[in-house]
Amino acid sequence: MSISQTVKDFITLAIQSGGWMEMDRLYLENRVIAMIGENSLSKAENRMVSESAVDLVDQLLTQAEKNQVITGLQAEKDILEAQLMDLMTPPPSVVNAYFAQYYSKDPVQATDYFFKLSKNNDYIKTREIARNIIFPAETEYGELEITINLSKPEKDPKQIAAERQMKKVDYPECMLCMENEGYKGRMNYPARTNHRIIRMNLEGESWGFQYSPYAYYNEHCIILSEEHRPMKITKATFRRLLKIIEVLPHYFVGSNADLPIVGGSILSHDHYQGGRHTFPMALAEIERNFELKDYPNVKAGIVKWPMSVIRLQGKNQEDLIEASQLIFEKWQNYSDEALQIVAKTADGTPHHTITPIARRKDDLFEMDLVLRDNNVSEEFPDGIFHPHPDVQHIKKENIGLIEVMGLAVLPPRLEPELKEVEKYLLAEKNDIADYHLEWAEQLKANVHITQENVTHVVQKAVGAVFARVLEDAGVFKRDVEGQEGFTRFIKTL
Ligand SMILES: [Zn+2]
């Protein structure tokens, strides 16, 4: 296909995306040729376009590289791609107006519109996400979800060298700031020209709603505070979470805990994560009900889950907010030294917080409160309630919101490493990492391994290790001692 035809087709899609009119065509085509270093356009057909914008932008980028507008550096490509895709994306005010218009008919239509837009303009990196290795793993807690994260490509040395020469810039302040909307990006900062944020009012405060470029599950979204301020779990958190699922009843939403070790990777900007996905934890059942004497209309129970989860259900949001706050406050001050559970160290440093998750269940609001403790000890310097050394060969990173709910996000190193484990189990020539040896030996001793079942055996075993990882992060263990401890805590409520 001629480059002129590609440009024409690209602009046809841009006009269809809702930000432009047919009258804008010449103007847009001229902007595109300037961006890719072409001098002129030849005749091309105005026709129905069957290719996607993502396919067409690839062709435009190839031409730009031929014309030496960009070099092979990934960051340069990303910046130009986002600028081209910006034409495929209406301005923020228009996207927000479309969202509101769809919303007035049905919240699902509104998120469908915004999700499709964010994929179509390659803001959501669909092709990169498709590289992830995903498999289910049956455990005693149900089917856990395992993802080996291969979506973020390793940086090449040229890119790293170019980044090193960059001056330090503090704008935008972080990746979750509103100032990312439309930001060009730079050598060491992602291109966001095609990025749009839906404005949301949460209890009198301005918040933004956007999708995650590297999603781990369906319609993985982020709800962020307009103000760059640290993560903080308070009563307002419960209020906002319930408000979000009132506005978007087909989504769940949760917050990372607000302390290091037990929190997620970004504690510097107040935000929540949500989406349209039913996590394994949501499917886990209540194994023990108990009563909250001050909140007779709130149903409370302990969830059958490797971590320590209290589930609250009710029709009235205020009751749920108050009950959540009660549990949160009690937990912040609760110690049980026999179980190494310590609320505050001698200097007053707090160690207790929670990971809250809210969702709708039929006509009920449901709030899961996961009790967290970030203490360290001589025996466990990485964290007492953190993956212990014997499972760190699979996962040593923090157990944040997504893992808590039963989706493991595992590092890319495991892709080649698990292949070597398979070869080892099959007694083939291999390069197994030392730290996987003991685990592999146990597998070999327990299961008859064949060429046919080896991948399944390894995947199931990874699932079992992940369940152990979550058990390590649980404050009340699932043995008799731990469950008695859980009962003692419940009695304080
Ligand atoms: Zn920020």
Short mmCIF file of C-alpha atoms and ligand atoms in Angstrom, two decimals:
data_model
loop_
_atom_site.label_atom_id
_atom_site.label_comp_id
_atom_site.label_asym_id
_atom_site.label_seq_id
_atom_site.Cartn_x
_atom_site.Cartn_y
_atom_site.Cartn_z
CA MET A 1 0.00 0.00 0.00
CA SER A 2 1.31 3.49 -0.82
CA ILE A 3 2.12 5.75 2.12
CA SER A 4 -0.44 8.25 0.77
CA GLN A 5 -3.13 5.61 1.03
CA THR A 6 -2.02 4.77 4.57
CA VAL A 7 -2.26 8.43 5.56
CA LYS A 8 -5.69 8.74 3.97
CA ASP A 9 -6.98 5.60 5.71
CA PHE A 10 -5.52 6.73 9.02
CA ILE A 11 -7.35 10.05 8.80
CA THR A 12 -10.57 8.29 7.80
CA LEU A 13 -10.38 6.41 11.11
CA ALA A 14 -9.44 9.59 12.97
CA ILE A 15 -12.58 11.34 11.67
CA GLN A 16 -14.68 8.31 12.60
CA SER A 17 -13.30 8.39 16.15
CA GLY A 18 -15.40 11.46 16.93
CA GLY A 19 -12.95 14.34 17.34
CA TRP A 20 -13.05 15.75 13.80
CA MET A 21 -15.25 16.42 10.76
CA GLU A 22 -14.71 15.59 7.11
CA MET A 23 -13.82 19.27 6.59
CA ASP A 24 -10.69 18.69 8.72
CA ARG A 25 -9.30 16.03 6.35
CA LEU A 26 -6.72 18.08 4.39
CA TYR A 27 -5.49 19.74 7.55
CA LEU A 28 -5.08 16.37 9.30
CA GLU A 29 -3.41 14.68 6.34
CA ASN A 30 -0.90 17.52 6.13
CA ARG A 31 -0.18 17.26 9.83
CA VAL A 32 0.49 13.54 9.49
CA ILE A 33 2.89 13.89 6.56
CA ALA A 34 4.80 16.57 8.44
CA MET A 35 5.07 14.28 11.45
CA ILE A 36 6.46 11.38 9.43
CA GLY A 37 8.80 13.44 7.22
CA GLU A 38 6.99 13.17 3.90
CA ASN A 39 6.92 16.18 1.56
CA SER A 40 3.72 15.56 -0.33
CA LEU A 41 0.75 13.32 -0.80
CA SER A 42 -0.27 11.66 -4.03
CA LYS A 43 -3.80 10.69 -4.98
CA ALA A 44 -5.35 8.06 -2.76
CA GLU A 45 -8.74 6.49 -2.50
CA ASN A 46 -11.25 7.63 0.10
CA ARG A 47 -12.60 4.22 1.13
CA MET A 48 -13.85 1.95 3.87
CA VAL A 49 -10.91 1.02 6.10
CA SER A 50 -10.57 -2.54 7.30
CA GLU A 51 -7.20 -2.19 9.03
CA SER A 52 -6.97 -1.04 12.64
CA ALA A 53 -5.43 2.26 13.67
CA VAL A 54 -2.67 0.31 15.40
CA ASP A 55 -1.74 -1.48 12.15
CA LEU A 56 -1.78 1.78 10.21
CA VAL A 57 0.33 3.63 12.76
CA ASP A 58 2.98 0.91 12.44
CA GLN A 59 3.23 1.69 8.74
CA LEU A 60 3.47 5.43 9.45
CA LEU A 61 6.25 4.79 11.98
CA THR A 62 8.18 2.63 9.54
CA GLN A 63 8.01 5.47 7.02
CA ALA A 64 9.11 8.00 9.66
CA GLU A 65 12.12 5.84 10.43
CA LYS A 66 12.95 5.56 6.72
CA ASN A 67 12.72 9.34 6.51
CA GLN A 68 15.03 9.58 9.54
CA VAL A 69 12.51 11.52 11.60
CA ILE A 70 13.13 8.98 14.34
CA THR A 71 15.95 6.53 15.00
CA GLY A 72 15.40 2.99 16.17
CA LEU A 73 15.15 4.13 19.81
CA GLN A 74 11.96 2.80 21.41
CA ALA A 75 11.27 6.03 23.31
CA GLU A 76 11.37 8.10 20.09
CA LYS A 77 9.01 5.67 18.42
CA ASP A 78 6.65 5.75 21.39
CA ILE A 79 6.57 9.55 21.43
CA LEU A 80 5.76 9.80 17.73
CA GLU A 81 3.22 6.99 17.95
CA ALA A 82 1.38 8.76 20.77
CA GLN A 83 1.39 12.03 18.78
CA LEU A 84 -0.09 10.29 15.75
CA MET A 85 -2.62 8.46 17.90
CA ASP A 86 -3.57 11.75 19.51
CA LEU A 87 -5.32 12.51 16.19
CA MET A 88 -7.29 9.30 16.72
CA THR A 89 -8.49 10.61 20.10
CA PRO A 90 -10.92 13.47 20.71
CA PRO A 91 -9.77 16.15 23.19
CA PRO A 92 -10.46 15.54 26.89
CA SER A 93 -13.57 17.73 27.03
CA VAL A 94 -15.12 15.85 24.10
CA VAL A 95 -14.22 12.41 25.49
CA ASN A 96 -15.76 13.44 28.81
CA ALA A 97 -18.90 14.68 27.05
CA TYR A 98 -19.29 11.41 25.12
CA PHE A 99 -18.72 9.47 28.34
CA ALA A 100 -21.46 11.46 30.10
CA GLN A 101 -23.83 11.04 27.19
CA TYR A 102 -23.40 7.26 27.16
CA TYR A 103 -23.52 7.18 30.95
CA SER A 104 -26.96 8.78 31.00
CA LYS A 105 -28.20 5.72 29.08
CA ASP A 106 -26.15 3.04 30.83
CA PRO A 107 -22.88 3.03 32.82
CA VAL A 108 -21.75 -0.05 30.86
CA GLN A 109 -22.06 1.85 27.58
CA ALA A 110 -19.93 4.65 29.01
CA THR A 111 -17.05 2.41 30.11
CA ASP A 112 -17.36 0.39 26.87
CA TYR A 113 -16.89 3.61 24.90
CA PHE A 114 -13.88 4.77 26.92
CA PHE A 115 -12.28 1.32 27.04
CA LYS A 116 -12.61 0.88 23.28
CA LEU A 117 -11.18 4.34 22.65
CA SER A 118 -8.21 3.65 24.93
CA LYS A 119 -7.46 0.38 23.11
CA ASN A 120 -8.06 1.73 19.63
CA ASN A 121 -5.49 4.52 20.09
CA ASP A 122 -2.95 2.08 21.57
CA TYR A 123 -2.93 3.85 24.94
CA ILE A 124 -3.74 0.40 26.34
CA LYS A 125 -0.89 -1.72 25.03
CA THR A 126 -2.99 -4.64 23.84
CA ARG A 127 -0.25 -6.26 21.78
CA GLU A 128 2.31 -6.06 24.56
CA ILE A 129 -0.19 -7.39 27.10
CA ALA A 130 -0.80 -10.38 24.82
CA ARG A 131 2.82 -11.45 25.43
CA ASN A 132 2.08 -12.24 29.07
CA ILE A 133 1.92 -15.89 30.01
CA ILE A 134 -1.34 -16.56 31.81
CA PHE A 135 -2.57 -19.79 33.37
CA PRO A 136 -5.02 -20.88 36.05
CA ALA A 137 -3.84 -22.99 38.96
CA GLU A 138 -6.19 -25.11 41.06
CA THR A 139 -5.55 -24.80 44.79
CA GLU A 140 -7.48 -25.43 48.00
CA TYR A 141 -8.62 -21.79 47.75
CA GLY A 142 -10.09 -22.23 44.29
CA GLU A 143 -8.54 -21.45 40.96
CA LEU A 144 -5.84 -18.81 41.36
CA GLU A 145 -4.69 -16.77 38.38
CA ILE A 146 -1.02 -16.67 37.42
CA THR A 147 0.53 -14.10 35.10
CA ILE A 148 4.17 -14.00 34.09
CA ASN A 149 4.55 -10.37 33.16
CA LEU A 150 6.29 -10.03 29.79
CA SER A 151 4.43 -6.93 28.61
CA LYS A 152 7.09 -4.40 29.48
CA PRO A 153 10.04 -5.04 27.16
CA GLU A 154 13.54 -5.10 28.62
CA LYS A 155 15.31 -1.83 27.87
CA ASP A 156 18.06 -2.02 25.28
CA PRO A 157 21.50 -0.59 26.15
CA LYS A 158 21.14 2.33 23.70
CA GLN A 159 17.93 3.36 25.44
CA ILE A 160 19.58 3.16 28.87
CA ALA A 161 22.51 5.25 27.63
CA ALA A 162 20.14 7.87 26.18
CA GLU A 163 18.22 8.00 29.46
CA ARG A 164 21.41 8.62 31.37
CA GLN A 165 22.07 11.79 29.37
CA MET A 166 18.65 13.20 30.21
CA LYS A 167 18.41 16.11 32.58
CA LYS A 168 16.34 15.39 35.64
CA VAL A 169 12.81 16.76 35.23
CA ASP A 170 10.13 16.68 37.92
CA TYR A 171 7.18 17.06 35.60
CA PRO A 172 4.74 15.36 35.75
CA GLU A 173 5.38 14.72 39.43
CA CYS A 174 4.50 11.03 39.02
CA MET A 175 2.95 8.57 36.59
CA LEU A 176 -0.45 8.94 38.26
CA CYS A 177 -0.69 12.72 38.14
CA MET A 178 -3.38 14.37 36.02
CA GLU A 179 -0.58 16.30 34.27
CA ASN A 180 0.13 13.16 32.25
CA GLU A 181 -2.91 13.85 30.08
CA GLY A 182 -1.50 14.88 26.71
CA TYR A 183 2.11 14.94 27.93
CA LYS A 184 4.62 14.32 25.13
CA GLY A 185 6.89 12.05 27.13
CA ARG A 186 10.67 11.92 27.01
CA MET A 187 13.52 9.47 26.82
CA ASN A 188 12.87 8.16 30.34
CA TYR A 189 9.17 8.93 30.70
CA PRO A 190 6.21 7.39 28.87
CA ALA A 191 4.54 9.22 26.00
CA ARG A 192 1.00 10.29 26.91
CA THR A 193 -0.13 12.59 24.10
CA ASN A 194 -3.01 10.17 23.38
CA HIS A 195 -3.92 9.77 27.06
CA ARG A 196 -7.34 10.91 28.31
CA ILE A 197 -8.85 11.05 31.80
CA ILE A 198 -12.53 11.01 32.73
CA ARG A 199 -13.30 13.52 35.49
CA MET A 200 -15.12 12.20 38.49
CA ASN A 201 -16.45 13.94 41.55
CA LEU A 202 -16.00 11.80 44.65
CA GLU A 203 -17.59 13.27 47.73
CA GLY A 204 -16.72 16.84 46.81
CA GLU A 205 -13.22 16.09 45.52
CA SER A 206 -11.92 15.95 41.94
CA TRP A 207 -10.69 12.56 40.84
CA GLY A 208 -9.72 11.06 37.51
CA PHE A 209 -10.68 7.75 35.94
CA GLN A 210 -8.40 6.10 33.39
CA TYR A 211 -7.35 2.68 32.19
CA SER A 212 -4.04 1.03 32.95
CA PRO A 213 -1.78 0.87 29.86
CA TYR A 214 -0.41 -2.51 30.97
CA ALA A 215 -3.57 -4.17 32.21
CA TYR A 216 -3.43 -7.35 34.30
CA TYR A 217 -7.14 -8.13 33.90
CA ASN A 218 -10.20 -7.01 31.96
CA GLU A 219 -10.86 -3.25 31.96
CA HIS A 220 -8.14 -2.67 34.55
CA CYS A 221 -8.69 0.94 35.56
CA ILE A 222 -7.13 3.45 37.92
CA ILE A 223 -9.01 6.10 39.85
CA LEU A 224 -6.65 8.84 40.94
CA SER A 225 -6.79 11.88 43.13
CA GLU A 226 -6.38 15.21 41.32
CA GLU A 227 -3.95 16.17 44.04
CA HIS A 228 -0.54 14.50 44.19
CA ARG A 229 -0.65 13.28 47.79
CA PRO A 230 0.42 10.03 49.48
CA MET A 231 -1.80 6.95 49.71
CA LYS A 232 -3.75 7.06 52.93
CA ILE A 233 -6.47 4.70 54.11
CA THR A 234 -9.09 6.63 56.06
CA LYS A 235 -12.82 6.57 56.50
CA ALA A 236 -13.02 8.66 53.33
CA THR A 237 -11.42 5.74 51.47
CA PHE A 238 -14.34 3.44 52.30
CA ARG A 239 -16.75 6.19 51.35
CA ARG A 240 -15.07 6.75 47.98
CA LEU A 241 -14.78 3.05 47.18
CA LEU A 242 -18.50 2.54 47.75
CA LYS A 243 -19.27 5.68 45.74
CA ILE A 244 -17.22 4.34 42.82
CA ILE A 245 -19.14 1.06 42.68
CA GLU A 246 -22.37 2.98 42.99
CA VAL A 247 -21.34 4.97 39.89
CA LEU A 248 -19.85 1.95 38.10
CA PRO A 249 -21.87 -0.99 39.43
CA HIS A 250 -20.30 -3.44 36.97
CA TYR A 251 -16.79 -2.73 38.32
CA PHE A 252 -15.01 -3.74 41.52
CA VAL A 253 -12.62 -1.27 43.14
CA GLY A 254 -9.91 -1.64 45.76
CA SER A 255 -7.08 0.26 47.33
CA ASN A 256 -3.56 -0.78 48.06
CA ALA A 257 -2.55 -0.66 51.69
CA ASP A 258 -0.82 2.57 52.69
CA LEU A 259 2.34 1.23 54.35
CA PRO A 260 5.57 -0.01 52.76
CA ILE A 261 6.08 -3.79 52.28
CA VAL A 262 2.33 -4.46 52.33
CA GLY A 263 1.43 -1.65 49.90
CA GLY A 264 1.72 -1.57 46.15
CA SER A 265 4.50 0.00 44.11
CA ILE A 266 3.18 3.58 44.09
CA LEU A 267 2.52 4.95 47.58
CA SER A 268 3.24 8.54 46.60
CA HIS A 269 -0.05 9.24 44.79
CA ASP A 270 -3.46 8.49 46.27
CA HIS A 271 -5.24 6.11 43.88
CA TYR A 272 -7.43 3.03 43.60
CA GLN A 273 -7.61 0.23 41.06
CA GLY A 274 -10.73 -1.33 39.66
CA GLY A 275 -12.10 -3.14 36.67
CA ARG A 276 -14.51 -5.59 35.22
CA HIS A 277 -13.17 -8.85 36.47
CA THR A 278 -14.20 -11.37 39.08
CA PHE A 279 -11.13 -12.29 41.09
CA PRO A 280 -10.63 -15.62 42.84
CA MET A 281 -11.08 -13.90 46.22
CA ALA A 282 -14.50 -12.60 45.19
CA LEU A 283 -15.54 -16.21 44.55
CA ALA A 284 -14.19 -17.44 47.89
CA GLU A 285 -16.91 -18.05 50.42
CA ILE A 286 -17.45 -16.93 53.98
CA GLU A 287 -16.43 -19.81 56.22
CA ARG A 288 -17.40 -18.27 59.54
CA ASN A 289 -20.03 -15.62 60.23
CA PHE A 290 -19.92 -13.30 63.23
CA GLU A 291 -21.95 -10.40 64.52
CA LEU A 292 -21.04 -6.75 64.77
CA LYS A 293 -23.11 -5.67 67.75
CA ASP A 294 -23.33 -2.01 66.70
CA TYR A 295 -24.25 -2.83 63.10
CA PRO A 296 -27.01 -5.43 63.10
CA ASN A 297 -27.79 -4.71 59.43
CA VAL A 298 -24.27 -5.54 58.30
CA LYS A 299 -23.53 -9.19 57.64
CA ALA A 300 -19.95 -10.02 58.65
CA GLY A 301 -17.80 -13.07 58.16
CA ILE A 302 -14.32 -14.47 57.70
CA VAL A 303 -13.50 -15.48 54.13
CA LYS A 304 -11.94 -18.84 53.28
CA TRP A 305 -8.76 -17.31 51.92
CA PRO A 306 -5.01 -17.66 52.60
CA MET A 307 -4.88 -14.07 53.83
CA SER A 308 -6.95 -12.75 56.73
CA VAL A 309 -10.09 -11.27 55.19
CA ILE A 310 -13.22 -9.93 56.85
CA ARG A 311 -16.17 -9.58 54.49
CA LEU A 312 -18.98 -7.12 55.17
CA GLN A 313 -22.23 -7.06 53.25
CA GLY A 314 -25.15 -4.69 53.47
CA LYS A 315 -27.64 -2.58 51.61
CA ASN A 316 -26.86 0.63 53.43
CA GLN A 317 -23.59 2.31 52.45
CA GLU A 318 -23.33 4.41 55.64
CA ASP A 319 -23.52 1.27 57.81
CA LEU A 320 -20.78 -0.35 55.76
CA ILE A 321 -18.54 2.72 55.97
CA GLU A 322 -18.96 2.91 59.77
CA ALA A 323 -18.42 -0.84 60.23
CA SER A 324 -15.31 -0.77 58.00
CA GLN A 325 -13.92 2.16 59.96
CA LEU A 326 -14.54 0.35 63.25
CA ILE A 327 -12.62 -2.73 62.09
CA PHE A 328 -9.85 -0.60 60.61
CA GLU A 329 -9.36 1.39 63.83
CA LYS A 330 -9.44 -1.71 66.00
CA TRP A 331 -6.89 -3.41 63.78
CA GLN A 332 -4.58 -0.38 63.79
CA ASN A 333 -4.29 -0.77 67.55
CA TYR A 334 -4.50 -4.54 67.94
CA SER A 335 -1.55 -6.66 69.04
CA ASP A 336 -1.24 -10.37 69.73
CA GLU A 337 2.35 -10.98 70.66
CA ALA A 338 1.98 -14.77 70.73
CA LEU A 339 1.34 -14.53 66.96
CA GLN A 340 4.04 -11.89 66.37
CA ILE A 341 1.32 -9.37 65.62
CA VAL A 342 2.40 -5.92 66.83
CA ALA A 343 0.40 -2.78 66.03
CA LYS A 344 3.06 -0.21 66.80
CA THR A 345 6.74 -0.45 67.64
CA ALA A 346 8.15 1.30 70.72
CA ASP A 347 8.86 4.55 68.82
CA GLY A 348 5.21 4.73 67.77
CA THR A 349 5.70 3.62 64.14
CA PRO A 350 2.40 2.12 62.95
CA HIS A 351 2.50 -1.35 61.35
CA HIS A 352 -1.14 -2.18 60.87
CA THR A 353 -3.33 -1.24 57.96
CA ILE A 354 -5.73 -2.89 55.57
CA THR A 355 -6.24 -3.57 51.88
CA PRO A 356 -9.94 -2.79 51.21
CA ILE A 357 -11.90 -4.05 48.19
CA ALA A 358 -15.48 -3.10 47.32
CA ARG A 359 -17.91 -4.72 44.88
CA ARG A 360 -21.61 -5.17 44.24
CA LYS A 361 -23.31 -8.47 44.86
CA ASP A 362 -26.88 -8.41 43.57
CA ASP A 363 -28.55 -5.65 45.60
CA LEU A 364 -25.83 -5.66 48.27
CA PHE A 365 -22.65 -3.68 48.70
CA GLU A 366 -19.75 -5.89 49.70
CA MET A 367 -16.53 -4.76 51.38
CA ASP A 368 -13.56 -7.08 51.91
CA LEU A 369 -11.07 -5.86 54.50
CA VAL A 370 -7.72 -7.63 54.35
CA LEU A 371 -5.73 -7.25 57.56
CA ARG A 372 -2.09 -6.30 56.96
CA ASP A 373 1.00 -6.06 59.17
CA ASN A 374 4.35 -4.83 57.84
CA ASN A 375 6.62 -5.73 60.75
CA VAL A 376 10.03 -7.27 60.18
CA SER A 377 12.02 -9.52 62.49
CA GLU A 378 15.52 -10.92 62.69
CA GLU A 379 14.20 -14.16 61.25
CA PHE A 380 12.24 -12.39 58.48
CA PRO A 381 14.01 -9.14 57.60
CA ASP A 382 11.89 -8.71 54.43
CA GLY A 383 8.69 -8.89 56.44
CA ILE A 384 7.08 -11.32 58.88
CA PHE A 385 3.88 -11.30 56.79
CA HIS A 386 5.60 -11.25 53.42
CA PRO A 387 6.70 -14.16 51.19
CA HIS A 388 9.25 -16.12 53.22
CA PRO A 389 12.69 -17.03 51.79
CA ASP A 390 11.69 -20.55 50.70
CA VAL A 391 9.07 -19.20 48.24
CA GLN A 392 11.04 -16.17 47.06
CA HIS A 393 12.42 -18.14 44.14
CA ILE A 394 8.97 -17.55 42.63
CA LYS A 395 7.84 -14.29 44.23
CA LYS A 396 9.69 -11.88 46.46
CA GLU A 397 7.95 -8.62 45.51
CA ASN A 398 5.34 -6.90 47.69
CA ILE A 399 1.91 -8.48 47.92
CA GLY A 400 -0.27 -5.65 46.71
CA LEU A 401 -3.96 -5.35 45.93
CA ILE A 402 -3.95 -7.51 42.79
CA GLU A 403 -2.06 -10.40 44.38
CA VAL A 404 -4.20 -10.18 47.51
CA MET A 405 -7.23 -10.92 45.34
CA GLY A 406 -5.60 -14.05 43.91
CA LEU A 407 -3.87 -12.92 40.74
CA ALA A 408 -0.11 -13.46 40.85
CA VAL A 409 1.96 -11.02 38.83
CA LEU A 410 5.27 -12.81 38.47
CA PRO A 411 8.55 -11.39 37.15
CA PRO A 412 9.69 -12.04 33.53
CA ARG A 413 12.75 -14.04 34.67
CA LEU A 414 10.39 -16.94 35.37
CA GLU A 415 9.60 -17.51 31.72
CA PRO A 416 13.02 -18.94 30.81
CA GLU A 417 13.61 -20.27 34.33
CA LEU A 418 10.49 -22.45 34.41
CA LYS A 419 11.46 -23.93 31.03
CA GLU A 420 14.76 -25.01 32.58
CA VAL A 421 12.86 -26.50 35.53
CA GLU A 422 10.79 -28.53 33.06
CA LYS A 423 13.94 -29.83 31.36
CA TYR A 424 15.38 -30.72 34.74
CA LEU A 425 12.24 -32.67 35.65
CA LEU A 426 12.48 -34.55 32.35
CA ALA A 427 16.16 -35.29 33.06
CA GLU A 428 17.16 -33.37 29.94
CA LYS A 429 20.21 -31.17 29.65
CA ASN A 430 19.31 -27.98 31.52
CA ASP A 431 20.44 -24.80 33.14
CA ILE A 432 18.21 -24.79 36.22
CA ALA A 433 18.77 -21.95 38.68
CA ASP A 434 20.14 -23.09 42.04
CA TYR A 435 17.26 -21.49 43.90
CA HIS A 436 14.69 -23.66 42.09
CA LEU A 437 16.55 -26.94 42.79
CA GLU A 438 15.00 -27.90 46.11
CA TRP A 439 11.49 -27.18 44.79
CA ALA A 440 12.16 -29.18 41.61
CA GLU A 441 13.50 -32.10 43.67
CA GLN A 442 10.28 -32.19 45.69
CA LEU A 443 8.19 -32.16 42.53
CA LYS A 444 10.22 -34.99 41.10
CA ALA A 445 9.76 -37.06 44.23
CA ASN A 446 5.97 -36.54 44.38
CA VAL A 447 4.68 -36.72 40.82
CA HIS A 448 5.33 -39.01 37.89
CA ILE A 449 6.52 -36.59 35.26
CA THR A 450 6.19 -37.13 31.54
CA GLN A 451 6.70 -35.04 28.43
CA GLU A 452 2.91 -34.59 28.32
CA ASN A 453 2.24 -33.46 31.87
CA VAL A 454 5.41 -31.57 32.73
CA THR A 455 4.09 -28.08 31.90
CA HIS A 456 0.91 -28.71 33.87
CA VAL A 457 2.87 -30.09 36.84
CA VAL A 458 5.09 -27.00 36.94
CA GLN A 459 2.16 -24.59 36.52
CA LYS A 460 0.16 -26.27 39.27
CA ALA A 461 3.22 -26.16 41.51
CA VAL A 462 3.65 -22.44 40.81
CA GLY A 463 0.02 -22.01 41.89
CA ALA A 464 0.72 -23.90 45.11
CA VAL A 465 3.73 -21.68 45.81
CA PHE A 466 1.58 -18.60 45.19
CA ALA A 467 -1.00 -19.88 47.68
CA ARG A 468 1.87 -20.27 50.17
CA VAL A 469 3.02 -16.72 49.36
CA LEU A 470 -0.46 -15.47 50.29
CA GLU A 471 -0.50 -17.59 53.44
CA ASP A 472 2.80 -15.97 54.43
CA ALA A 473 1.15 -12.57 53.98
CA GLY A 474 -1.82 -13.63 56.14
CA VAL A 475 -1.66 -12.33 59.72
CA PHE A 476 -3.85 -15.03 61.28
CA LYS A 477 -2.55 -18.35 59.99
CA ARG A 478 -4.95 -21.06 58.97
CA ASP A 479 -3.91 -23.43 61.75
CA VAL A 480 -5.73 -23.79 65.09
CA GLU A 481 -3.53 -21.22 66.83
CA GLY A 482 -4.01 -18.66 64.09
CA GLN A 483 -7.76 -19.13 63.88
CA GLU A 484 -8.10 -18.82 67.65
CA GLY A 485 -6.18 -15.57 67.30
CA PHE A 486 -8.61 -14.41 64.61
CA THR A 487 -11.50 -15.17 66.99
CA ARG A 488 -9.83 -13.13 69.75
CA PHE A 489 -9.62 -10.15 67.38
CA ILE A 490 -13.22 -10.55 66.22
CA LYS A 491 -14.34 -10.50 69.87
CA THR A 492 -12.97 -6.94 70.24
CA LEU A 493 -15.32 -5.65 67.52
ZN ZN B 1 1.26 12.14 41.23
#
